[in-house]
XYZ file of C-alpha atoms in Angstrom:
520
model
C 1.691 25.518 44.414
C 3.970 27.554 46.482
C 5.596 24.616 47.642
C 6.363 22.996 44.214
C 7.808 26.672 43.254
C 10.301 26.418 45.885
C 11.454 22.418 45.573
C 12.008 23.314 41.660
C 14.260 26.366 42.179
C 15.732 24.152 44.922
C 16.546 21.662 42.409
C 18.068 24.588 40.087
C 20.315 25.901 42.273
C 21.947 21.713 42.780
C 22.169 21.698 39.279
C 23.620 25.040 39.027
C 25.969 24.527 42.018
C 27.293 20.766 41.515
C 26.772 20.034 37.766
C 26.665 23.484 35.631
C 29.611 24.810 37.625
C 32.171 21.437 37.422
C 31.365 21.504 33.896
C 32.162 24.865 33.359
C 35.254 24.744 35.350
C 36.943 21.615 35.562
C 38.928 20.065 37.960
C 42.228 22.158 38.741
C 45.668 21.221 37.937
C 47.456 20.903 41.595
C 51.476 21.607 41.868
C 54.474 21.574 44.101
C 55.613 24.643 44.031
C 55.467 27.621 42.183
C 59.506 27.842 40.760
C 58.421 25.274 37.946
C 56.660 28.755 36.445
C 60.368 30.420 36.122
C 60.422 28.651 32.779
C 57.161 28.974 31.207
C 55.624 32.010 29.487
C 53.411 33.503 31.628
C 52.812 37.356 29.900
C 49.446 36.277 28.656
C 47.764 34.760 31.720
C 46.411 36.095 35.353
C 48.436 35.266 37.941
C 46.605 34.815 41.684
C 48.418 34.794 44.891
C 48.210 34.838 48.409
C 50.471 37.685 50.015
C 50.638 35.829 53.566
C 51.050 32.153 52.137
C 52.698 32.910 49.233
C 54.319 36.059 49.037
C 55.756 36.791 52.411
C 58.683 34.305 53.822
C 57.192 35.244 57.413
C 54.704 32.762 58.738
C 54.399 35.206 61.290
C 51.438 38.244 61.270
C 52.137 39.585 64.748
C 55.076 42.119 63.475
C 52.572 43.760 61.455
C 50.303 44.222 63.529
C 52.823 45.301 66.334
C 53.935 47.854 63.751
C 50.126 49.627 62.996
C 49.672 49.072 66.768
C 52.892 51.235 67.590
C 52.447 53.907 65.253
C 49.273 54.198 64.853
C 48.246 53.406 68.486
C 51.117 54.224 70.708
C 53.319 52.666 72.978
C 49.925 51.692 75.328
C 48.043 50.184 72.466
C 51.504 47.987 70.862
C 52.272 46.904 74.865
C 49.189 45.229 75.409
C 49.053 43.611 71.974
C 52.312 41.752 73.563
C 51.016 40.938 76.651
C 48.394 39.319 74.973
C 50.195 37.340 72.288
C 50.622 33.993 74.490
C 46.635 33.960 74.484
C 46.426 34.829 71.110
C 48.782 32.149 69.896
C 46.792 29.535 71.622
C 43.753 30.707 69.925
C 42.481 29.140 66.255
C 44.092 31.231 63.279
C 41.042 33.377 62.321
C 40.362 33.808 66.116
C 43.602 35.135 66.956
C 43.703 37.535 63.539
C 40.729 39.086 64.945
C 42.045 39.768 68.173
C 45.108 41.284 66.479
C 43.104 43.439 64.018
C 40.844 44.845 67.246
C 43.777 45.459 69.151
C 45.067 47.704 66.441
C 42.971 48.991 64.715
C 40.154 49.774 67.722
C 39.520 53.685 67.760
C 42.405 54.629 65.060
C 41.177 57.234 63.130
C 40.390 56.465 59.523
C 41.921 59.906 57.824
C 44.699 60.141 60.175
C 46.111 56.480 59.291
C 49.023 56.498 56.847
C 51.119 53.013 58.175
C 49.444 51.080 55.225
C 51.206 53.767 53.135
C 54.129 55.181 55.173
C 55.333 52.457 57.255
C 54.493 48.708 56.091
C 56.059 49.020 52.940
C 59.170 48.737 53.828
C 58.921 45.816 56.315
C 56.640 44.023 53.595
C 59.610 44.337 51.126
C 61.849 43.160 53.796
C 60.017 39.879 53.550
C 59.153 39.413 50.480
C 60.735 36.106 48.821
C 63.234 36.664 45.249
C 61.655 33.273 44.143
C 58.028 34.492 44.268
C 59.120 38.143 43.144
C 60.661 36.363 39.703
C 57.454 34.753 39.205
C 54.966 37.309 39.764
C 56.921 39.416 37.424
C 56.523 37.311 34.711
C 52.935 37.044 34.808
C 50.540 39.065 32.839
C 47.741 40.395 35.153
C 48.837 40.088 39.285
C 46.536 39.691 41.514
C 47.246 39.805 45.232
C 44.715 38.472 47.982
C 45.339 38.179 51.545
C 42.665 35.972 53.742
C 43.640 37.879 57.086
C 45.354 40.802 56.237
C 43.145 44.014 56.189
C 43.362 45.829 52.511
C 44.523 49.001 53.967
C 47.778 47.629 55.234
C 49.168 45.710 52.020
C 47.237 48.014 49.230
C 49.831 50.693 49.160
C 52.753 48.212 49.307
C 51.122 45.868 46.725
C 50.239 48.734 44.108
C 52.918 51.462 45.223
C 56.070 48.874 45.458
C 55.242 46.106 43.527
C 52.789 47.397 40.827
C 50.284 44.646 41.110
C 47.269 45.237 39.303
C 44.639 44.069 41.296
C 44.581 44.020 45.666
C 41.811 42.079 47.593
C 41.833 42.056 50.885
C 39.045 42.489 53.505
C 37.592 45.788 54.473
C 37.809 47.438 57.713
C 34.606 48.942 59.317
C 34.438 51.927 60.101
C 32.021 54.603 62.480
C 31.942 58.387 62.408
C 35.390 58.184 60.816
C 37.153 55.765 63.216
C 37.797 51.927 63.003
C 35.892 49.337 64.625
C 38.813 47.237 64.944
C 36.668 44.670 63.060
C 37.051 43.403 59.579
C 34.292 42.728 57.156
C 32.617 39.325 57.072
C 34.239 36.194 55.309
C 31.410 35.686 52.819
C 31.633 39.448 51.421
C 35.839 39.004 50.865
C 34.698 35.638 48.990
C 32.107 37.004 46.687
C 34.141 40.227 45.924
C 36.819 36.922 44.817
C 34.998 34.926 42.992
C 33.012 38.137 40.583
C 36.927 39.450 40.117
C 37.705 35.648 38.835
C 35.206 35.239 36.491
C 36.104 38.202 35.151
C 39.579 37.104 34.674
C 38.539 34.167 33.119
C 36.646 35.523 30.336
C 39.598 38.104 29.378
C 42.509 35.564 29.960
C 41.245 32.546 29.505
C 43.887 30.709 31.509
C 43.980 31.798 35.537
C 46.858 30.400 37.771
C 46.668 30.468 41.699
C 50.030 30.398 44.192
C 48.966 30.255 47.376
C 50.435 27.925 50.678
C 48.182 24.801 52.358
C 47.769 26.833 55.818
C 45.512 29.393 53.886
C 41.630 28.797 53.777
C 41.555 30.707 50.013
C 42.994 27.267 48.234
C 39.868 24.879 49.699
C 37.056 26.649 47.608
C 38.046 29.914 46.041
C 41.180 28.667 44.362
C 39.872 25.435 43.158
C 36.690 26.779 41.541
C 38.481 29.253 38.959
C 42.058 28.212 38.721
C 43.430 25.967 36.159
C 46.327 24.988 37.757
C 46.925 25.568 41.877
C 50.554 25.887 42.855
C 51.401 25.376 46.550
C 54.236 26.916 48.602
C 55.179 24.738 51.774
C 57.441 26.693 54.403
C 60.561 24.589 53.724
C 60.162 26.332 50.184
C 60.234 29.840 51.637
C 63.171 28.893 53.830
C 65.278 28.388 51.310
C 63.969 31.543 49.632
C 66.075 34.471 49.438
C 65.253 37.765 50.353
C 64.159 40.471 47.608
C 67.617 42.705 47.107
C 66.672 46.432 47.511
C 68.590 46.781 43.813
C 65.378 44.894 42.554
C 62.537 46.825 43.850
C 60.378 47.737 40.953
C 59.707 50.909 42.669
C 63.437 52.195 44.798
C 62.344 52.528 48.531
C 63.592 56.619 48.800
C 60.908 57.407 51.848
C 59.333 55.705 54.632
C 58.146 57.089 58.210
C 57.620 55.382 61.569
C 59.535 55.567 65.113
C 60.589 51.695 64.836
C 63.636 51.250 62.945
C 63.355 47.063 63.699
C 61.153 44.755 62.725
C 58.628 43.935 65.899
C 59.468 40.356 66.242
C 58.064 39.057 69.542
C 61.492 38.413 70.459
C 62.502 42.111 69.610
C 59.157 43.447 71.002
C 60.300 42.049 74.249
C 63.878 43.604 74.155
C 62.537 46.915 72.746
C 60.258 46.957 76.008
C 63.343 45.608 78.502
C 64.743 48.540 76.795
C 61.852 51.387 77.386
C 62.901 52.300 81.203
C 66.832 52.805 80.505
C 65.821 54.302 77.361
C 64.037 57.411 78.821
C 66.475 57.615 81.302
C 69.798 57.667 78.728
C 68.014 60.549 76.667
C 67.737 62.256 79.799
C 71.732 62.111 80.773
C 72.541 62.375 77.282
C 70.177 65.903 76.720
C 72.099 67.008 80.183
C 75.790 66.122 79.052
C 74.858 67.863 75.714
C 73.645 71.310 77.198
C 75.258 71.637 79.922
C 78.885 70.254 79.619
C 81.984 72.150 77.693
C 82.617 69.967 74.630
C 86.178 68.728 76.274
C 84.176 66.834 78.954
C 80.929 66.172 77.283
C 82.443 64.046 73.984
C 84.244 61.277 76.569
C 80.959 61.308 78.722
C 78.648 61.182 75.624
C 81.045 58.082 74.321
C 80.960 55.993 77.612
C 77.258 56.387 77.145
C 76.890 54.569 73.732
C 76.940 57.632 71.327
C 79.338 56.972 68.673
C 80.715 59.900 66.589
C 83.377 58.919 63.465
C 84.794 61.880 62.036
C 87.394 61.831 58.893
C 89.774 64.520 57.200
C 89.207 66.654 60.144
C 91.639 68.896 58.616
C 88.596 71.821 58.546
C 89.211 72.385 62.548
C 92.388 73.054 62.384
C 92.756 74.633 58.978
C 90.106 76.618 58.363
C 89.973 77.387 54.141
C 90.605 81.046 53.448
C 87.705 83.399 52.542
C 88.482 86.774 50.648
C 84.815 87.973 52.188
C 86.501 87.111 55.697
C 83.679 85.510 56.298
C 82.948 82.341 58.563
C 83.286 78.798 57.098
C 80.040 77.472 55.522
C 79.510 73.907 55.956
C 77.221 72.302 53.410
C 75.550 68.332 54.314
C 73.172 65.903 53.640
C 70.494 65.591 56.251
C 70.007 62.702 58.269
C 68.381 63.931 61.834
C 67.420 66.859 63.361
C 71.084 66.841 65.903
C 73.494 66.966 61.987
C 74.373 70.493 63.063
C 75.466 69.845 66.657
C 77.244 66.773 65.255
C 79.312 69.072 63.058
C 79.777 71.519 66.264
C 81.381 68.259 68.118
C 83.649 67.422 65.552
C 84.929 70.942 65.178
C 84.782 71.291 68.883
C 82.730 74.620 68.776
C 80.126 76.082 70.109
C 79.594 79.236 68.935
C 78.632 77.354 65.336
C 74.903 78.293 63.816
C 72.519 77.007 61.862
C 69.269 77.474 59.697
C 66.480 75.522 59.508
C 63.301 75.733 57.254
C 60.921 74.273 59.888
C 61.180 73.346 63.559
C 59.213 72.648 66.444
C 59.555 75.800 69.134
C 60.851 73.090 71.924
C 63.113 71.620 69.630
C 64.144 75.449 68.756
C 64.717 76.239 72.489
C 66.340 73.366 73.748
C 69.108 73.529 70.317
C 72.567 74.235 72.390
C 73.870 76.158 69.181
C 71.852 79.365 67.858
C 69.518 78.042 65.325
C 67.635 80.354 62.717
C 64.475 79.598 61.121
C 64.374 80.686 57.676
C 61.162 82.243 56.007
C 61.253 80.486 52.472
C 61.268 84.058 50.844
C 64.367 83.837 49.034
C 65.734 87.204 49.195
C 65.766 87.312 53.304
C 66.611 83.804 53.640
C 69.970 84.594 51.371
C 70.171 87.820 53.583
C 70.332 86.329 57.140
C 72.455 83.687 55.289
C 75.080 85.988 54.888
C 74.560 87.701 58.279
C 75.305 84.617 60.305
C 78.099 83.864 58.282
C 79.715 87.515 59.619
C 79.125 85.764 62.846
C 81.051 82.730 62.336
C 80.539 79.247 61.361
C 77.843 78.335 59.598
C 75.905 74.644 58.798
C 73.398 74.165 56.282
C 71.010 71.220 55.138
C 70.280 72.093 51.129
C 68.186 69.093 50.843
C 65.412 71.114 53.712
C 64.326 67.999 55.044
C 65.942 64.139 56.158
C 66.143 61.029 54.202
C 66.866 57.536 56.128
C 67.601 55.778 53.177
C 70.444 55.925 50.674
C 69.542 58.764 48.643
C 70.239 62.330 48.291
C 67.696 64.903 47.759
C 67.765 67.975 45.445
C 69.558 70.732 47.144
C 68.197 74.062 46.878
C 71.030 76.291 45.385
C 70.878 79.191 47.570
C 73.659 77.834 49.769
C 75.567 79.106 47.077
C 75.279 82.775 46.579
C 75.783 83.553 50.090
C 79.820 82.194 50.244
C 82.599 81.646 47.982
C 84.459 78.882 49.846
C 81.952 76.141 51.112
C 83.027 72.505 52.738
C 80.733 69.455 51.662
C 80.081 67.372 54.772
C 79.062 63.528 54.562
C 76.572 62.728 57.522
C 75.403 59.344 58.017
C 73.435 57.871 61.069
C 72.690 54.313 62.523
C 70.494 53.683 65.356
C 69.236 50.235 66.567
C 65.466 50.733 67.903
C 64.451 53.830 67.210
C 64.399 56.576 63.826
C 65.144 60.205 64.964
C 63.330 61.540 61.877
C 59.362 61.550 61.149
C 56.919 63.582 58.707
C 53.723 62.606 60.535
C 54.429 62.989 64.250
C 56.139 65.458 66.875
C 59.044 66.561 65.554
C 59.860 67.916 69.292
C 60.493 64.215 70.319
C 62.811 63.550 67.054
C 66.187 63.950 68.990
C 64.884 62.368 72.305
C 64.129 59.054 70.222
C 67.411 59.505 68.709
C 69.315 59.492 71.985
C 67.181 57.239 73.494
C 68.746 54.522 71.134
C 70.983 52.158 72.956
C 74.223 53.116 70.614
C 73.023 56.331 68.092
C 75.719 56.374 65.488
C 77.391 58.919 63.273
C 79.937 58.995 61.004
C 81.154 62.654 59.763
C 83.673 63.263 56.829
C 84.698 66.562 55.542
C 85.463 66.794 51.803
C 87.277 69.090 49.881
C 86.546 73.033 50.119
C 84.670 74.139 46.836
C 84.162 77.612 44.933
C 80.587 79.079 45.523
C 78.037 81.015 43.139
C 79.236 84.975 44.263
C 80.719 85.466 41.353
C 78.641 87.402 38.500
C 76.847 84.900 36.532
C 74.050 86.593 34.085
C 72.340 83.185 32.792
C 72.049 82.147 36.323
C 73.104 78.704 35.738
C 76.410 78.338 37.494
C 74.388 78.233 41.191
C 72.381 75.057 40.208
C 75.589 73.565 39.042
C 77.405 74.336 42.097
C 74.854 72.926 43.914
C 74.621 69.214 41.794
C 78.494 69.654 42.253
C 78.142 69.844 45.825
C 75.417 67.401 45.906
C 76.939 64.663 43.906
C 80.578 65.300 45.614
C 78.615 64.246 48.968
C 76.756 61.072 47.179
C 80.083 59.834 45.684
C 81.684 60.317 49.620
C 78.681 58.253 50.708
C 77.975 55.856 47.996
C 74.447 57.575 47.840
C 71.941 57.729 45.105
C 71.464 61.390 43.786
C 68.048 62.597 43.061
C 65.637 64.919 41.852
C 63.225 64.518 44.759
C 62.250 67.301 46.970
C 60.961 68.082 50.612
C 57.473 68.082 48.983
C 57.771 65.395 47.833
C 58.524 63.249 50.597
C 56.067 65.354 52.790
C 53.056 64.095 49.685
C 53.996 60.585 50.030
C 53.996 60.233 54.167
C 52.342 62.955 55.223
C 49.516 64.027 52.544
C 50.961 67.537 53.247
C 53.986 70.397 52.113
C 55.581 69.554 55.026
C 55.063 72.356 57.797
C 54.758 71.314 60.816
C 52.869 72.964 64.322
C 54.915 74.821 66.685
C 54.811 72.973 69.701
């Protein structure tokens, strides 16, 4: 009897699985190319795509990975990842994305991993293709599903950057908080798919996959649900252009990580060619800095590869008249940690100070100008202000932490109410390999990876002196529009974006913190 049972619900499941199911969802339209969707109307219906195959001009996965294995891992972890890319290459596809993923990921901790969030994003936007972007905008419902990326690195991109609904990608696994370095099992990613489809399908109606012919998603998943399949070949996504930054749907303002280049295998090897001479440039150049009198140290400093452009250096010689006879104040944007020194070499002075909201103790001791930490109370912070300005020279960074990108943050108005005469500087910085700036690491090693670049740029223009807060002003209002003055004077300079965005802010977003940082 038992026996019977099981041949009937055998034959059930056939008729479920080969009849029931190709009547219910018939045979998929299949096209060339998803850039026939540009004209069509496409706000009512569920768009599908692939983010590797169809999303990404990049055929290549290994700069991701090398990116999560260098920040999240270290230098260790992201160096033997390269060494063992020839192997990996020679492996199958899913083979070698396994490798990659247990390379990586192995032993990262779980709450401690902020690349998906911090880092990725910007390198995913970096690659993602105008042509694709158009369409996926004009669809109703996005959905984005990568076969061999893990979830946690394109979920914060996918929904942060590019407001798609809906993100599937496979799970990590993880044990007493850290990652396995191995990725859930096919079947799971699949059936997590296919309930999310049939879903669709009731609501929509009308579901329409993108996705590329080197992906395994198209051979099943795709043509079960989808009503039309549209396929992008790589000689599509070379003539693809690249997504402007002026048509993010979300503007890229922060991002963290050391790496300021994509991790290329071809770059991964020069970065490492690089590593010796690197640690031993920082070195000479942290000597020259310290230790040198400015005369000798700029032309040293120069031969070395650091690059300093300064502009209307009319402040140096012709300083602007105080009736406090107080020292100048210099007001900038902040772009690394080393702004203030900058200023010191293009004035050619050493006896220039500086205030900083928070800094690491070795950074603090190893500063060759005197640098003040200031206590966020805003009475003694506008006190010692005014003290150092009795000194002498004086820099300030209003915005209280750095920004890579071009944007300015608020500045904090207090600047203002401690001089009447204060000089607007425009900072920017270029380096080639690494970013002198983080929120989530040591900020003691923020200038060594800045001079450990193989050219560390800056370009320094003073702007025209402006009239401070001093004056009595009962409503309180005239210091927060000297400091949007100031702030907007230095955008315009720059051709930077002003905003409203704060050093909390940017601390939320990278960090998942307000921004202090340990004394080291």
């Amino acid at each position: 009897m038992s026996a019977k049972i099981s041949i009937f619900q055998a034959l059930v499941f056939l008729f479920y699985r080969f009849i029931l199911r190709r009547y219910r969802n018939p045979k998929p339209k299949y096209q060339n190319g998803p850039s026939s969707l540009l004209q069509s109307d496409l706000s009512r219906h569920t768009l599908i795509f692939n983010v590797e195959g169809a999303l990404l001009k990049s055929d290549s996965l290994f700069p991701y990975f090398m990116l999560v294995a260098f920040e999240a891992g270290g230098v260790i972890r992201s160096f033997i990842l390269f060494i063992l890319y020839p192997l990996i290459s020679l492996m199958s596809h899913e083979m070698g994305v396994k490798v990659m993923v247990m390379v990586s990921f192995f032993g990262v901790k779980k709450e401690g991993f902020r690349a998906g969030r911090a880092v990725l994003p910007k390198y995913f936007l970096e690659d993602v293709g105008l042509e694709m972007f158009q369409v996926l905008k004009r669809g109703g419902k996005r959905i984005g599903v990568s076969d061999d990326l893990p979830q946690v690195m394109i979920e914060g991109f996918l929904r942060d950057y590019l407001e798609i609904d809906v993100v599937v990608g496979r799970k990590m696994k993880v044990v007493g908080g850290y990652y396995l370095g191995i990725m859930e099992d096919k079947t799971k990613h699949d059936l997590v798919f296919d309930e999310l489809v049939r879903k669709e399908r009731l609501n929509t109606g009308r579901v329409i996959g993108i996705t590329s012919f080197n992906t395994s998603l198209h051979r099943y998943l795709f043509s079960q649900f989808c009503q039309e399949i549209y396929f992008v070949k790589k000689l599509d996504k070379r003539s693809w252009q690249t997504l402007p930054r002026s048509q993010y749907p979300k503007p890229l303002v922060f991002h963290d990580g050391r790496l300021a280049i994509k991790p290329t295998l071809m770059n991964t090897l020069v970065l490492f060619m690089w590593g010796p001479f690197a640690a031993a440039a920082a070195a000479a150049r942290l000597f020259v800095s310290l230790c040198i009198p400015y005369s000798f140290s700029i032309p040293i400093l120069s031969f070395s590869g650091c690059r300093l452009t300064v502009t209307n250096d009319y402040v140096s010689s012709q300083k602007p008249k105080s009736s406090q006879r107080k020292g100048c104040l210099f007001v900038c944007n902040h772009r690394t940690l080393l702004d203030p020194l900058y200023v010191a070499f293009a004035l050619k002075k050493k006896n220039i100070k500086t205030v900083t909201y928070s800094l690491s103790r070795v950074s603090e001791i190893l500063a060759p100008i005197k640098t003040v930490r200031l206590t966020r109370d805003r009475v003694s912070d506008g006190q010692a202000m005014e003290k150092l300005l009795t000194e002498g020279d004086l820099v300030v960074c209003p915005e209280g932490t750095t920004c890579r990108e071009p944007y300015m943050l608020r500045f904090s108005p207090l600047f203002t109410e401690v001089s009447d005469i204060i000089v607007p500087v425009a900072m920017t910085s270029t380096v080639t390999f690494f970013y002198g700036t983080t929120a989530s690491g040591l900020k003691a090693f923020d200038p060594l990876f800045f001079l450990m670049d193989p050219y560390p740029t800056y370009t320094i223009q003073f702007l025209d002196p402006v009239s401070g807060a001093t004056c009595q002003d009962p409503d309180g209002k005239l210091k927060f529009e000297v400091a949007n003055h100031v702030q907007s004077e230095i955008g315009k300079a720059l051709d930077f974006e002003c905003t409203s965005l704060t050093r909390k802010d940017k601390y939320l977003i990278l960090a998942g913190n307000n921004g202090v940082v340990k004394k080291n």
